Amino acid sequence: GKEINDARAEASKTLAEASTEAQRRINTAEVASTELVKSLSADVERFQKLRPSFERNPNLFREQALVSAMGSVLTNVQYKAMLPAPLDGKATELRLLLNPASAEAKPQK
């Protein structure tokens, strides 16, 4: 009687919810797949446009990529210092005093 009808109603409700959730997940995956394909296609197109430049002058291409990356990385850095490469090709030693404000604030003994 009533218990069987309640169980059937609950089963029907659960199946409808599961079906809706499954369709939502499928739709989300299809959108993600489409976006990934678009992104990869754009990457392929960009690579194909840049490849001849790279093949003509790989060093210039690397330098341009480095400058672009450094621009992104250093955008929000408050203090920047560039250390030029030595002209004689010898190694350069760099010594840094980190957090000089706290060093100055220490009381003298």
Short mmCIF file of C-alpha atoms in Angstrom, two decimals:
data_model
loop_
_atom_site.label_atom_id
_atom_site.label_comp_id
_atom_site.label_asym_id
_atom_site.label_seq_id
_atom_site.Cartn_x
_atom_site.Cartn_y
_atom_site.Cartn_z
CA GLY A 1 0.00 0.00 0.00
CA LYS A 2 1.13 3.36 1.21
CA GLU A 3 4.74 2.35 1.97
CA ILE A 4 5.18 0.97 -1.54
CA ASN A 5 3.74 4.11 -3.09
CA ASP A 6 6.01 6.29 -0.88
CA ALA A 7 9.02 4.20 -1.90
CA ARG A 8 8.12 4.49 -5.58
CA ALA A 9 7.66 8.26 -5.27
CA GLU A 10 11.02 8.59 -3.52
CA ALA A 11 12.69 6.42 -6.18
CA SER A 12 11.14 8.52 -8.94
CA LYS A 13 12.29 11.74 -7.24
CA THR A 14 15.82 10.37 -6.74
CA LEU A 15 16.05 9.24 -10.37
CA ALA A 16 14.87 12.65 -11.63
CA GLU A 17 17.46 14.43 -9.45
CA ALA A 18 20.21 12.07 -10.61
CA SER A 19 19.24 12.56 -14.23
CA THR A 20 19.28 16.34 -13.83
CA GLU A 21 22.68 16.24 -12.10
CA ALA A 22 24.09 13.94 -14.79
CA GLN A 23 22.91 16.27 -17.55
CA ARG A 24 24.38 19.27 -15.71
CA ARG A 25 27.75 17.53 -15.45
CA ILE A 26 27.67 16.53 -19.11
CA ASN A 27 26.88 20.12 -20.13
CA THR A 28 29.69 21.46 -17.93
CA ALA A 29 32.15 18.97 -19.45
CA GLU A 30 31.07 19.85 -23.00
CA VAL A 31 31.59 23.56 -22.32
CA ALA A 32 35.00 22.87 -20.79
CA SER A 33 35.93 20.69 -23.75
CA THR A 34 34.90 23.39 -26.24
CA GLU A 35 36.90 26.03 -24.35
CA LEU A 36 39.96 23.77 -24.23
CA VAL A 37 39.79 23.11 -27.98
CA LYS A 38 39.47 26.86 -28.65
CA SER A 39 42.42 27.62 -26.40
CA LEU A 40 44.60 24.92 -27.97
CA SER A 41 43.64 26.05 -31.47
CA ALA A 42 44.67 29.60 -30.59
CA ASP A 43 47.97 28.29 -29.19
CA VAL A 44 48.62 26.34 -32.40
CA GLU A 45 47.86 29.39 -34.52
CA ARG A 46 50.15 31.58 -32.39
CA PHE A 47 52.93 28.97 -32.56
CA GLN A 48 52.63 28.72 -36.34
CA LYS A 49 52.89 32.52 -36.66
CA LEU A 50 55.90 32.76 -34.33
CA ARG A 51 57.85 29.75 -35.58
CA PRO A 52 59.41 31.47 -38.64
CA SER A 53 60.65 34.33 -36.42
CA PHE A 54 62.14 31.86 -34.00
CA GLU A 55 63.85 29.89 -36.75
CA ARG A 56 65.38 33.10 -38.22
CA ASN A 57 66.71 34.37 -34.90
CA PRO A 58 66.26 32.08 -31.88
CA ASN A 59 68.22 34.34 -29.50
CA LEU A 60 66.15 37.42 -30.29
CA PHE A 61 63.00 35.37 -29.88
CA ARG A 62 64.16 34.14 -26.45
CA GLU A 63 65.06 37.67 -25.37
CA GLN A 64 61.63 38.96 -26.40
CA ALA A 65 59.94 36.12 -24.52
CA LEU A 66 62.09 36.87 -21.46
CA VAL A 67 61.25 40.58 -21.55
CA SER A 68 57.55 39.77 -21.84
CA ALA A 69 57.70 37.27 -18.97
CA MET A 70 59.71 39.64 -16.76
CA GLY A 71 57.16 42.38 -17.41
CA SER A 72 54.40 40.12 -16.14
CA VAL A 73 56.39 38.84 -13.18
CA LEU A 74 57.67 42.23 -12.03
CA THR A 75 54.41 44.14 -12.45
CA ASN A 76 53.58 44.33 -8.75
CA VAL A 77 57.09 44.15 -7.31
CA GLN A 78 57.86 47.23 -5.23
CA TYR A 79 61.66 47.15 -5.49
CA LYS A 80 63.43 46.12 -8.66
CA ALA A 81 67.14 45.98 -9.41
CA MET A 82 68.80 44.68 -12.53
CA LEU A 83 72.32 43.29 -12.45
CA PRO A 84 73.93 43.65 -15.87
CA ALA A 85 76.06 40.82 -17.19
CA PRO A 86 79.78 41.60 -16.89
CA LEU A 87 81.41 42.58 -20.17
CA ASP A 88 84.48 40.45 -19.47
CA GLY A 89 82.37 37.30 -19.07
CA LYS A 90 83.68 36.61 -15.55
CA ALA A 91 81.40 35.59 -12.71
CA THR A 92 79.89 38.34 -10.59
CA GLU A 93 79.34 38.06 -6.88
CA LEU A 94 76.21 39.68 -5.55
CA ARG A 95 75.71 40.30 -1.85
CA LEU A 96 72.34 41.40 -0.58
CA LEU A 97 71.35 42.93 2.72
CA LEU A 98 67.84 41.64 3.17
CA ASN A 99 65.34 43.59 5.23
CA PRO A 100 67.67 46.54 6.02
CA ALA A 101 64.89 48.38 7.91
CA SER A 102 64.88 45.80 10.72
CA ALA A 103 68.70 45.84 10.85
CA GLU A 104 68.67 49.59 11.44
CA ALA A 105 65.98 49.31 14.10
CA LYS A 106 68.04 46.99 16.33
CA PRO A 107 69.14 48.69 19.54
CA GLN A 108 72.87 49.20 19.99
CA LYS A 109 74.52 47.15 22.78
#
